[in-house]
Amino acid sequence: MKTIICGAGEVGYSIADKLSKEGFEVTVIDNSKESLKKISDNLDVKTIIGSPSLPSILSKAGAKECEILIAVTRSDETNMVCCQIGYSLFNIPKKIARIRQQDYLKGEWQKLYTNKDLPIDAIISPEEEVAKALYRRLQSPGTIDMVELADKRLKLIALRCEENCKILGKSLRELAIQFNDYLANILFVFRGDQKFIVNSNTKLEKNDLIYIVVENNNFSEVMKAFGHDEILAQKIVIIGGGNIGYSLAQKIENNGDNISTNLIEFDKARSEYLASNLQNVTVTNGDGLDNQILEEVDISEAGYVIAVTNDDENNILASLLAKRAGALNCMTLINNSSYSSLLNNIGIDITIDPKLITISKILEKVRGGRIRSDYTIGEGFGEVIEAEITPNSSFANHNIEQLDLPKTIRVGAILRNDKIIIPNSETIFEEKDDVVFFCETSTIKTLERLLSIRQPYA
């Protein structure tokens, strides 16, 4: 499938990397020779230097034969123009744009994005997606990561096996017997530097980071079984009042959570804007690295401190200062992925990488078949994919044993007629089943093929 990526920044690079490894024919356009050289030196993709919004450059990149255009330059306006030209001059079927400026995304302007006006098929707003991810974690205390799936009937959660975890040393086969009433399924484990999909013989160890799908009604019981009985935070301090901090504060305010919320913003004019637009959030103008400011917002009483400025180092230092002052937990926005593996060892509880979140949302729109959601895990380890079983797919009317799935693909759960099913090897997939899979990167193309094209069986 021919794909043009406009923009060779970190997101453009990562998307090109993933799609090229899955057999997509990828061309990347950018003005920067250095960025394109990094891509051409490391990836099996074509690169073209120039402005991606110019018709001649898009034509040179093969826009006439292109099936997907992904615009992720640093300019919202350039991304929008790329999609417009891709539609008007080259009739590209699918156009995806990253748009950061919130004014473009307000509800009253949504009618702009039609084929008659501005033809963008999917808009990705990184700041809004990050704010949603942060809010989900606030609503699921004790988790390190959480995504809602299957019409919000299931949660994909990441949690750490604590010392008081009741199930340490037991195999998954034993756990399935012990907790047979729970609709939950462990998908994979991060153990130190190891990442692996589980099987029935896998035994969990202290400090394992596990990803598990769980039915909403069993969430609390499963968390307790793994040694977590945390309660919702009653006080939150947000450091950084940019688009992410503001959007998160709005979500807390609009959902009526009755959480005492403070927001610290360094810029005075921005602080005044925030104060005038947030009714139930206390806005403080100051530096999140200033101990006096931290005392002013009663940082020692905070259940969560969320550092979301546009500077990684500031976010890390502010989080550590807050923890030292008595804050219970911290969430820290990190744009530089190389920091992430280091931070747990110095006291950072949860890191948020906006690049991974953006990539997940883009892949969700790119995937073939009836993909409902797509979530990238572990810096390229794999993806959690939610998909509908279609009549012409290989899954329809077959079970896992008949499919002979690779061990790098694990089936987590099925939503069928409003009922959650934790499948076994004999469970037969039915048309219109909503299925949650985990798939290692190396076999994503295999999963997509099985979801799309019926295979012959002996």
Coordinates of C-alpha atoms in Angstrom, one line a residue:
M1 CA 0.0 0.0 0.0
K2 CA 1.5 3.3 -1.1
T3 CA 1.8 5.8 1.7
I4 CA 3.1 9.4 1.8
I5 CA 4.3 10.8 5.1
C6 CA 4.6 14.6 5.2
G7 CA 7.1 15.5 7.9
A8 CA 10.2 13.7 9.0
G9 CA 10.2 14.6 12.7
E10 CA 10.1 11.9 15.5
V11 CA 6.5 11.0 14.8
G12 CA 7.1 10.9 11.0
Y13 CA 10.2 8.7 11.5
S14 CA 8.4 6.3 13.8
I15 CA 5.4 5.9 11.5
A16 CA 7.6 5.4 8.5
D17 CA 9.6 2.7 10.5
K18 CA 6.5 0.8 11.5
L19 CA 4.7 0.9 8.2
S20 CA 7.8 0.0 6.1
K21 CA 8.4 -3.0 8.3
E22 CA 4.9 -4.1 7.6
G23 CA 5.3 -4.0 3.9
F24 CA 3.9 -0.6 3.1
E25 CA 5.5 1.4 0.3
V26 CA 6.5 4.6 2.1
T27 CA 7.7 7.9 0.9
V28 CA 8.7 10.7 3.4
I29 CA 8.7 14.4 2.4
D30 CA 10.4 17.1 4.4
N31 CA 12.4 20.3 4.0
S32 CA 15.2 19.1 6.3
K33 CA 18.1 17.3 4.6
E34 CA 19.4 16.1 8.1
S35 CA 16.0 14.6 9.1
L36 CA 15.7 12.8 5.7
K37 CA 19.2 11.5 5.9
K38 CA 18.5 10.0 9.3
I39 CA 15.5 8.2 7.7
S40 CA 17.2 7.1 4.5
D41 CA 20.2 5.8 6.5
N42 CA 18.1 3.7 8.8
L43 CA 14.8 2.8 7.1
D44 CA 13.8 1.1 3.8
V45 CA 11.8 4.1 2.6
K46 CA 12.0 6.7 -0.2
T47 CA 12.7 10.3 0.8
I48 CA 12.1 13.5 -1.1
I49 CA 13.3 17.0 0.0
G50 CA 11.0 19.9 -0.4
S51 CA 7.8 21.5 0.9
P52 CA 5.1 18.7 1.2
S53 CA 2.3 21.2 0.5
L54 CA 3.6 21.9 -3.0
P55 CA 1.7 20.0 -5.7
S56 CA 4.9 19.3 -7.7
I57 CA 6.6 17.7 -4.6
L58 CA 3.6 15.6 -3.8
S59 CA 3.4 14.5 -7.5
K60 CA 7.1 13.6 -7.4
A61 CA 6.4 11.5 -4.3
G62 CA 3.8 9.5 -6.3
A63 CA 0.6 11.1 -5.0
K64 CA -1.3 9.9 -8.1
E65 CA -0.9 6.3 -6.9
C66 CA -1.0 7.1 -3.2
E67 CA -3.6 5.4 -1.0
I68 CA -2.8 7.1 2.4
L69 CA -1.4 10.5 3.1
I70 CA -0.2 11.2 6.7
A71 CA 0.6 14.9 7.4
V72 CA 2.6 15.3 10.6
T73 CA 4.8 18.4 9.9
R74 CA 5.3 21.0 12.7
S75 CA 2.7 23.3 11.1
D76 CA -1.0 22.7 11.4
E77 CA -1.6 24.8 8.4
T78 CA 0.8 22.9 6.2
N79 CA -0.8 19.6 7.3
M80 CA -4.2 20.9 6.3
V81 CA -3.0 22.2 2.9
C82 CA -1.3 18.8 2.3
C83 CA -4.7 17.1 2.8
Q84 CA -6.5 19.6 0.6
I85 CA -4.1 19.2 -2.3
G86 CA -4.0 15.4 -1.8
Y87 CA -7.8 15.3 -2.2
S88 CA -8.3 18.1 -4.9
L89 CA -5.5 17.3 -7.2
F90 CA -4.6 13.6 -6.6
N91 CA -7.8 12.1 -5.2
I92 CA -6.0 10.3 -2.3
P93 CA -8.6 8.1 -0.6
K94 CA -7.4 8.5 3.1
K95 CA -5.9 11.7 4.5
I96 CA -4.8 12.0 8.1
A97 CA -3.5 15.2 9.7
R98 CA -2.0 16.1 13.0
I99 CA -3.5 19.4 14.3
R100 CA -2.3 20.9 17.6
Q101 CA -4.0 24.3 17.6
Q102 CA -7.2 23.8 19.7
D103 CA -9.0 26.6 17.9
Y104 CA -9.2 24.4 14.8
L105 CA -10.8 21.6 16.9
K106 CA -13.6 23.5 18.6
G107 CA -17.0 21.8 18.1
E108 CA -18.6 24.7 16.3
W109 CA -15.9 24.6 13.6
Q110 CA -16.1 20.8 13.0
K111 CA -18.3 21.2 9.9
L112 CA -15.2 22.7 8.2
Y113 CA -13.7 19.2 7.7
T114 CA -15.8 17.8 4.8
N115 CA -15.0 17.0 1.2
K116 CA -16.6 20.3 0.1
D117 CA -14.4 22.4 2.4
L118 CA -11.3 20.9 4.1
P119 CA -11.2 17.1 3.2
I120 CA -9.4 15.5 6.2
D121 CA -10.6 12.0 7.0
A122 CA -9.0 11.8 10.4
I123 CA -7.6 14.5 12.7
I124 CA -5.1 13.6 15.4
S125 CA -4.7 16.1 18.3
P126 CA -1.7 15.0 20.4
E127 CA -2.4 17.4 23.3
E128 CA -6.1 16.3 23.5
E129 CA -5.1 12.6 23.4
V130 CA -2.5 13.0 26.1
A131 CA -5.0 14.8 28.3
K132 CA -7.4 11.9 27.8
A133 CA -4.7 9.4 28.7
L134 CA -3.8 11.3 31.9
Y135 CA -7.4 11.5 32.9
R136 CA -7.9 7.8 32.4
R137 CA -5.0 7.1 34.8
L138 CA -6.6 9.4 37.4
Q139 CA -9.8 7.3 37.1
S140 CA -8.0 4.0 37.6
P141 CA -5.7 4.5 40.7
G142 CA -2.9 1.9 41.0
T143 CA -2.5 1.4 37.3
I144 CA 0.5 2.6 35.3
D145 CA -1.5 2.6 32.0
M146 CA -5.2 2.3 31.1
V147 CA -7.1 2.2 27.9
E148 CA -10.9 1.6 27.5
L149 CA -12.0 -1.0 24.9
A150 CA -15.1 -2.8 23.7
D151 CA -17.5 0.1 24.0
K152 CA -16.0 0.9 27.4
R153 CA -16.9 -2.6 28.7
L154 CA -13.2 -3.6 29.1
K155 CA -10.1 -2.0 30.4
L156 CA -6.6 -2.7 29.2
I157 CA -4.5 -1.9 32.3
A158 CA -0.8 -2.0 33.1
L159 CA 0.1 -2.6 36.8
R160 CA 3.1 -3.7 38.7
C161 CA 3.1 -6.9 40.8
E162 CA 3.8 -5.6 44.3
E163 CA 5.4 -7.6 47.2
N164 CA 2.0 -8.1 48.8
C165 CA 0.6 -9.5 45.5
K166 CA -1.3 -12.7 46.3
I167 CA -0.6 -14.4 43.0
L168 CA 3.3 -14.3 42.9
G169 CA 4.8 -17.7 42.0
K170 CA 1.6 -19.1 40.6
S171 CA 1.2 -20.1 37.0
L172 CA -1.5 -18.6 34.8
R173 CA -3.2 -22.0 34.6
E174 CA -3.4 -22.0 38.4
L175 CA -4.7 -18.4 38.5
A176 CA -7.4 -19.2 35.9
I177 CA -8.7 -21.9 38.3
Q178 CA -8.4 -19.7 41.4
F179 CA -10.1 -16.7 39.8
N180 CA -12.4 -18.5 37.4
D181 CA -15.2 -16.0 38.2
Y182 CA -13.1 -13.0 37.0
L183 CA -13.4 -11.9 33.4
A184 CA -9.7 -11.0 33.1
N185 CA -6.8 -12.1 30.9
I186 CA -3.1 -11.4 31.2
L187 CA -1.6 -10.6 27.8
F188 CA 2.1 -10.0 28.3
V189 CA 4.8 -9.1 30.9
F190 CA 7.7 -6.7 31.1
R191 CA 10.3 -8.2 33.5
G192 CA 13.4 -6.1 33.7
D193 CA 14.7 -5.8 30.1
Q194 CA 12.6 -8.8 29.0
K195 CA 9.2 -8.4 27.2
F196 CA 7.2 -11.5 26.4
I197 CA 3.7 -12.8 25.7
V198 CA 2.5 -15.1 28.5
N199 CA 1.4 -18.8 28.3
S200 CA -0.4 -21.1 30.7
N201 CA 2.9 -22.0 32.4
T202 CA 4.1 -18.4 33.0
K203 CA 4.6 -17.5 36.6
L204 CA 4.5 -13.9 37.8
E205 CA 7.3 -12.5 39.9
K206 CA 7.7 -9.5 42.1
N207 CA 8.0 -6.2 40.2
D208 CA 6.7 -7.7 36.9
L209 CA 4.9 -5.1 34.9
I210 CA 1.9 -6.8 33.4
Y211 CA -0.8 -5.8 30.9
I212 CA -4.2 -7.3 31.4
V213 CA -7.6 -6.9 30.0
V214 CA -10.4 -6.9 32.6
E215 CA -14.1 -6.5 32.5
N216 CA -15.2 -3.2 34.3
N217 CA -17.1 -5.0 37.0
N218 CA -14.1 -7.0 38.0
F219 CA -11.6 -4.1 38.0
S220 CA -11.5 -3.5 41.7
E221 CA -11.2 -7.2 42.6
V222 CA -8.4 -7.8 40.1
M223 CA -6.5 -4.7 41.4
K224 CA -6.7 -6.0 45.0
A225 CA -5.5 -9.5 43.9
F226 CA -2.4 -7.9 42.5
G227 CA -1.7 -5.9 45.7
H228 CA -3.4 -2.6 44.8
D229 CA -6.1 -1.0 46.8
E230 CA -5.4 2.7 46.0
I231 CA -8.4 5.1 46.1
L232 CA -9.2 8.1 43.8
A233 CA -7.0 11.1 44.5
Q234 CA -8.8 13.9 46.4
K235 CA -6.2 16.6 45.5
I236 CA -4.3 17.0 42.2
V237 CA -1.7 19.6 41.3
I238 CA -1.0 20.2 37.5
I239 CA 2.3 21.9 36.6
G240 CA 2.1 23.5 33.2
G241 CA -1.0 25.3 31.8
G242 CA -0.4 24.7 28.1
N243 CA -2.9 22.9 25.9
I244 CA -2.4 19.6 27.8
G245 CA -2.7 21.0 31.3
Y246 CA -5.7 23.2 30.4
S247 CA -7.5 20.3 28.7
L248 CA -6.9 18.0 31.6
A249 CA -8.1 20.6 34.1
Q250 CA -11.3 21.0 32.0
K251 CA -11.9 17.3 32.0
I252 CA -11.6 17.1 35.8
E253 CA -13.9 20.2 36.1
N254 CA -16.5 19.1 33.6
N255 CA -16.9 15.5 34.9
G256 CA -17.8 16.7 38.4
D257 CA -15.2 14.6 40.1
N258 CA -15.1 16.9 43.2
I259 CA -11.3 16.7 43.1
S260 CA -9.5 19.7 44.6
T261 CA -7.3 20.9 41.6
N262 CA -4.5 23.4 41.5
L263 CA -2.7 24.4 38.3
I264 CA 0.7 26.1 38.3
E265 CA 1.6 28.2 35.2
F266 CA 4.8 30.3 34.8
D267 CA 3.5 32.8 32.2
K268 CA 1.4 35.5 33.8
A269 CA -0.8 36.2 30.8
R270 CA -1.5 32.5 30.3
S271 CA -2.3 32.2 34.0
E272 CA -4.9 35.0 33.7
Y273 CA -6.4 33.3 30.7
L274 CA -6.6 30.0 32.6
A275 CA -8.1 31.6 35.7
S276 CA -10.8 33.3 33.6
N277 CA -11.8 30.0 31.8
L278 CA -11.6 27.5 34.7
Q279 CA -14.3 27.9 37.4
N280 CA -13.4 25.2 39.9
V281 CA -9.6 25.1 39.4
T282 CA -7.2 27.3 41.5
V283 CA -4.6 28.8 39.1
T284 CA -1.3 29.9 40.6
N285 CA 1.2 32.0 38.6
G286 CA 4.7 30.8 39.4
D287 CA 7.5 28.3 38.8
G288 CA 6.8 24.6 39.5
L289 CA 10.4 24.3 40.6
D290 CA 10.0 27.0 43.4
N291 CA 9.5 25.4 46.8
Q292 CA 7.5 28.4 48.0
I293 CA 5.0 27.9 45.2
L294 CA 4.8 24.2 45.9
E295 CA 4.1 25.0 49.6
E296 CA 1.5 27.6 48.5
V297 CA -0.5 24.9 46.6
D298 CA -0.2 22.4 49.6
I299 CA 1.8 20.0 47.5
S300 CA 2.3 17.6 50.4
E301 CA -1.5 16.9 50.3
A302 CA -1.5 16.0 46.6
G303 CA -2.5 12.5 45.6
Y304 CA -1.1 13.2 42.2
V305 CA 1.3 15.8 40.7
I306 CA 1.1 16.0 36.9
A307 CA 4.0 17.8 35.2
V308 CA 3.1 18.7 31.7
T309 CA 5.2 21.7 30.7
N310 CA 7.0 21.7 27.3
D311 CA 10.4 21.0 28.9
D312 CA 11.3 17.4 29.8
E313 CA 13.9 18.4 32.4
N314 CA 11.5 20.8 34.1
N315 CA 8.9 18.1 34.3
I316 CA 11.3 15.6 35.8
L317 CA 12.7 18.0 38.4
A318 CA 9.3 19.3 39.3
S319 CA 8.0 15.8 39.8
L320 CA 11.0 14.8 42.0
L321 CA 10.6 18.0 44.1
A322 CA 6.9 17.3 44.6
K323 CA 7.6 13.7 45.7
R324 CA 10.2 14.9 48.1
A325 CA 7.7 17.5 49.5
G326 CA 5.2 14.7 50.2
A327 CA 3.1 14.2 47.1
L328 CA 1.9 10.6 46.8
N329 CA 2.3 10.0 43.1
C330 CA 3.6 11.8 40.0
M331 CA 2.9 11.6 36.3
T332 CA 5.5 13.1 34.1
L333 CA 5.3 14.2 30.4
I334 CA 8.5 13.1 28.6
N335 CA 9.1 13.8 24.9
N336 CA 12.5 12.2 24.8
S337 CA 11.9 8.5 24.8
S338 CA 15.5 7.7 25.9
Y339 CA 14.7 9.1 29.4
S340 CA 11.8 6.8 30.0
S341 CA 13.7 3.7 31.0
L342 CA 15.7 5.6 33.5
L343 CA 13.0 7.5 35.4
N344 CA 11.4 4.6 37.4
N345 CA 14.7 4.1 39.2
I346 CA 14.8 7.7 40.5
G347 CA 11.2 8.0 41.8
I348 CA 9.0 8.9 38.8
D349 CA 5.9 6.8 39.0
I350 CA 4.3 7.2 35.6
T351 CA 5.8 8.6 32.4
I352 CA 3.7 9.8 29.5
D353 CA 5.2 9.8 26.0
P354 CA 3.0 12.0 23.6
K355 CA 4.8 10.5 20.6
L356 CA 3.6 7.0 21.4
I357 CA 0.1 8.2 21.9
T358 CA 0.1 10.1 18.6
I359 CA 1.5 7.1 16.8
S360 CA -1.2 4.8 18.2
K361 CA -4.0 7.1 17.0
I362 CA -2.5 7.3 13.5
L363 CA -2.0 3.6 13.3
E364 CA -5.6 3.1 14.3
K365 CA -6.7 5.1 11.2
V366 CA -4.2 3.3 8.9
R367 CA -4.9 -0.3 9.7
G368 CA -6.8 -2.5 7.3
G369 CA -10.0 -4.4 8.2
R370 CA -12.5 -3.2 10.8
I371 CA -10.0 -2.0 13.3
R372 CA -11.8 -0.2 16.1
S373 CA -8.7 0.8 18.2
D374 CA -5.0 0.4 18.2
Y375 CA -2.6 1.0 21.1
T376 CA 1.2 0.9 20.7
I377 CA 3.1 -0.8 23.6
G378 CA 6.6 -0.8 24.8
E379 CA 8.5 1.3 22.2
G380 CA 7.9 -1.0 19.3
F381 CA 7.3 -4.3 21.2
G382 CA 3.8 -4.7 19.8
E383 CA 0.2 -3.4 19.6
V384 CA -3.1 -4.0 21.3
I385 CA -5.6 -4.1 18.5
E386 CA -9.4 -4.2 18.8
A387 CA -11.2 -5.4 15.7
E388 CA -14.5 -6.7 14.4
I389 CA -14.7 -10.1 12.9
T390 CA -16.1 -9.8 9.4
P391 CA -17.9 -12.6 7.4
N392 CA -15.0 -13.0 4.9
S393 CA -12.2 -13.1 7.5
S394 CA -10.2 -16.2 8.5
F395 CA -11.4 -15.9 12.1
A396 CA -15.2 -16.3 11.3
N397 CA -16.6 -19.6 12.4
H398 CA -13.1 -21.0 13.4
N399 CA -11.4 -21.4 16.8
I400 CA -7.9 -20.5 17.9
E401 CA -6.7 -24.1 17.5
Q402 CA -7.9 -24.2 13.8
L403 CA -6.3 -20.9 13.1
D404 CA -2.9 -22.0 14.3
L405 CA -2.1 -18.5 15.4
P406 CA 1.6 -17.6 15.9
K407 CA 2.7 -17.5 19.6
T408 CA 3.3 -13.8 19.0
I409 CA -0.5 -13.2 18.8
R410 CA -2.6 -13.5 21.9
V411 CA -6.4 -13.2 22.0
G412 CA -7.5 -11.2 25.1
A413 CA -11.2 -11.0 25.1
I414 CA -14.4 -11.0 23.0
L415 CA -17.4 -8.8 23.2
R416 CA -20.4 -10.7 21.8
N417 CA -24.0 -9.5 22.0
D418 CA -23.2 -7.3 25.0
K419 CA -21.4 -10.2 26.8
I420 CA -17.7 -10.4 27.6
I421 CA -16.0 -13.8 26.8
I422 CA -12.5 -14.8 27.9
P423 CA -11.6 -17.2 25.1
N424 CA -9.8 -20.5 25.2
S425 CA -8.4 -22.6 22.3
E426 CA -11.9 -24.1 21.5
T427 CA -13.8 -20.8 21.5
I428 CA -15.3 -20.3 18.0
F429 CA -15.2 -16.7 16.6
E430 CA -18.5 -15.4 15.2
E431 CA -19.2 -12.7 12.7
K432 CA -19.5 -9.2 14.4
D433 CA -17.5 -10.3 17.4
D434 CA -15.5 -7.4 18.9
V435 CA -12.1 -9.0 19.7
V436 CA -9.1 -7.6 21.6
F437 CA -5.8 -8.9 20.4
F438 CA -2.2 -8.4 21.4
C439 CA 0.3 -8.8 18.6
E440 CA 4.1 -8.4 18.5
T441 CA 5.3 -6.0 15.8
S442 CA 6.8 -8.8 13.7
T443 CA 3.4 -10.4 13.1
I444 CA 1.0 -7.5 12.8
K445 CA 0.8 -8.0 9.1
T446 CA -0.2 -11.6 9.7
L447 CA -3.0 -10.5 12.0
E448 CA -4.3 -7.9 9.5
R449 CA -4.3 -10.6 6.8
L450 CA -6.2 -13.0 9.0
L451 CA -8.7 -10.3 9.8
S452 CA -9.3 -9.4 6.2
I453 CA -8.9 -12.4 4.0
R454 CA -10.3 -15.9 4.5
Q455 CA -7.6 -18.6 4.4
P456 CA -8.1 -22.2 3.3
Y457 CA -8.1 -24.9 6.0
A458 CA -7.2 -28.5 5.6

